[in-house]
């Protein structure tokens, strides 16, 4: 451990003793101020309440410590026998009440700003899935999934090489496909879930809202600074709850418009893939990518499964069973396996089916083309 | 009088409040170590970023079982153990009002505990983790995905039976069996807090039983209470759960308030400053605890009016809580204090519980809770109130009454080491978690981004020290049971209360003829 590292550690320890709110370079001790008006208001409110508590604590503890030092038998203190005093008791009931009112008034103001349903510029539907997010730009007919970046995913495996975490770009806080929103525009989020409850949280926007199956929750933010903002799922949603981050890119309006355009072009291109014929090798390569991003979380990268998740090596569905059934299973799901029909294209489904039927020694030799996936829907 | 059975039969068939109290306390202690071992697994996994020790599902199983075991296996049974031992001694009753039911309420517990952890051991692969892994709050629809749910549900049912029977017994004892002259407003504060706690238990345990039964029928009998696809409502689950859950946290703290309210006056040699206001504050907290439940669900998307109401009601709890703290401080003020081991733990309780109370107030402020909710800040809050609150009071109570129970003084030197190491390490363990939460680390995650490393390491080191030190506690207790300096009947200089008028160790039957209270 280098000397500077030790000094830093000491600095943290002394930081623990100092009043909270002291910011130290690497060690975030306090809440972020964030990049929206509301996140700033919340930060101010947090500071207010924290300082009120700190001061109240110092007052109470000072009296107590004074008493502990001076009113001890070893110093010859003789116990007074007073007790009950209506005046004292009324005073110490009324003072906390007054302090609470002083907190409640600004808190009410901020809350009403947060729950403001007025018109927004961009509306994104956010759907939680075990364990990824789906974003649907309501005005643009644009929808995609966003899951943990591949390098983080590799590094977070139980037997992974420890250096991978350091090499990974923003370990655990990076996704394969971030959402993009314009700066200084009110973005409305409509949150729901496809399976269990998740919560969409980006600290810099001070937005944390549950995504609940059967409900559509609303929230909004207006980012005032361009940049990349990261968050995580905040409600326990099962095995990989810790591995479904959120990344939001806030950009200038023009850049946003360009991004929308290129996304739409890409979708149009992918739609064409449904009728294309691929070689076996192309399908295997694409299939492996799709498998790692969508299937490996449960069935494992080596197809071995584990716990309630069946292994796919030599399994009936992936070898001797019919291709049709295999496709159907992927499209509609089964038990706790979610349906992938909505999130994967025909080409993706065909590729991953091909991959599962040939990887890990399954060697069926089958090649499944997108038209077959389209027909199985 | 000495014809009671011996050996294993004594414990199986006993209807004696002291035997049953002892069993409750040992059960709780065992669970403390099992739950504690799980916490060590959690802190070991979180010592560094990356997955090193267990897989994510096993990690979730550890957090789930740790929470459930500590709440239902350690804290609650320990408090009932104190009630069994102390309520009859303190109100001058020969035993509990319903001794056979008392036996039954205890003996249900070990079976409930086995039912709870049994699924862990099903199937060949231990690390595959077949136990419950949906958090101690078992939110639907996540818990509904778990295929061995029935084990969990029946364990909860058994725990509920046990608690309800225990509470009925405590209420019946306190209301009917007080010594002549002991009016309600002369009862020791510990007895008062347990009376109120018992009513809380009777009110909310059936709600808990109801919610798990709804889960059971959803899972196995085709209903859709909580399943949106069948027209049910996942948020309803949370309302029902927290209608139980918030009073539940007060069930765990009110008897703790009672214990420290006995100890502080003894060692300050001064009566409790405001006895009546302490009783009223306890009742006020109990009442308020029924109308604040949704402060655990601010992010589910309630209407603004609902959020405002639950914020106002929640922060109101700070008032009676503050009154309690002021009363303890005023009791110390101008006292003649000595710092015997139970007093040390009680003073630490007042300091550290107060910190937990402050963070509770902060969490009650809705807009800021949007940032705090489901982060390590909440974890820090509830461990300050439950570990340095409830658990510290339990340890204080054990040191306070153990000499009365065994007739021996415990090893004072070792117990002071136990205190100081615990009091320091518990802060190393939980204080940094405030910073982690504020910096944005969600709770219930097995792995974290690199910027959270340092504080997690500090926290884990604190955890290993705190956990290890509790083995010393076990040693001190066993040593004290086996022998030690004989104590007087009074045990502590000038201690007031009926329990100090019976011999030390307290004989098998006490107060056979009721004492008279002036
Ligand atoms: C001044 C009194 C208190 C207030 C105002 C208060 C407020 C709160 C609030 C608002 C939350 C929810 C935070 C969130 O999830 O975002 C919370 C969580 C919690 N509190 Fe307190 N609290 C107080 C005292 C206590 C006490 C005395 C206990 C128990 C001994 C306790 C135990 C808990 C527990 C266990 C949780 C977390 C539950 C979970 O989500 O797992 N609190 N508290
Ligand atoms: Cu989650
Ligand atoms: Cu609560």
Coordinates of C-alpha atoms and ligand atoms in Angstrom, one line a residue, chain B residues 242 245-246 249-250 292-293 295-296, ligand 3:
Chain B
X242 CA -46.3 -3.1 5.9
X245 CA -44.3 -4.7 9.1
X246 CA -44.2 -1.2 10.6
X249 CA -40.4 -2.9 14.1
X250 CA -41.9 -1.3 17.2
X292 CA -47.5 5.2 8.9
X293 CA -47.0 1.9 7.0
X295 CA -43.5 5.2 4.4
X296 CA -41.8 2.0 3.2
Ligands
LIG3 CU1 -41.7 1.8 9.2

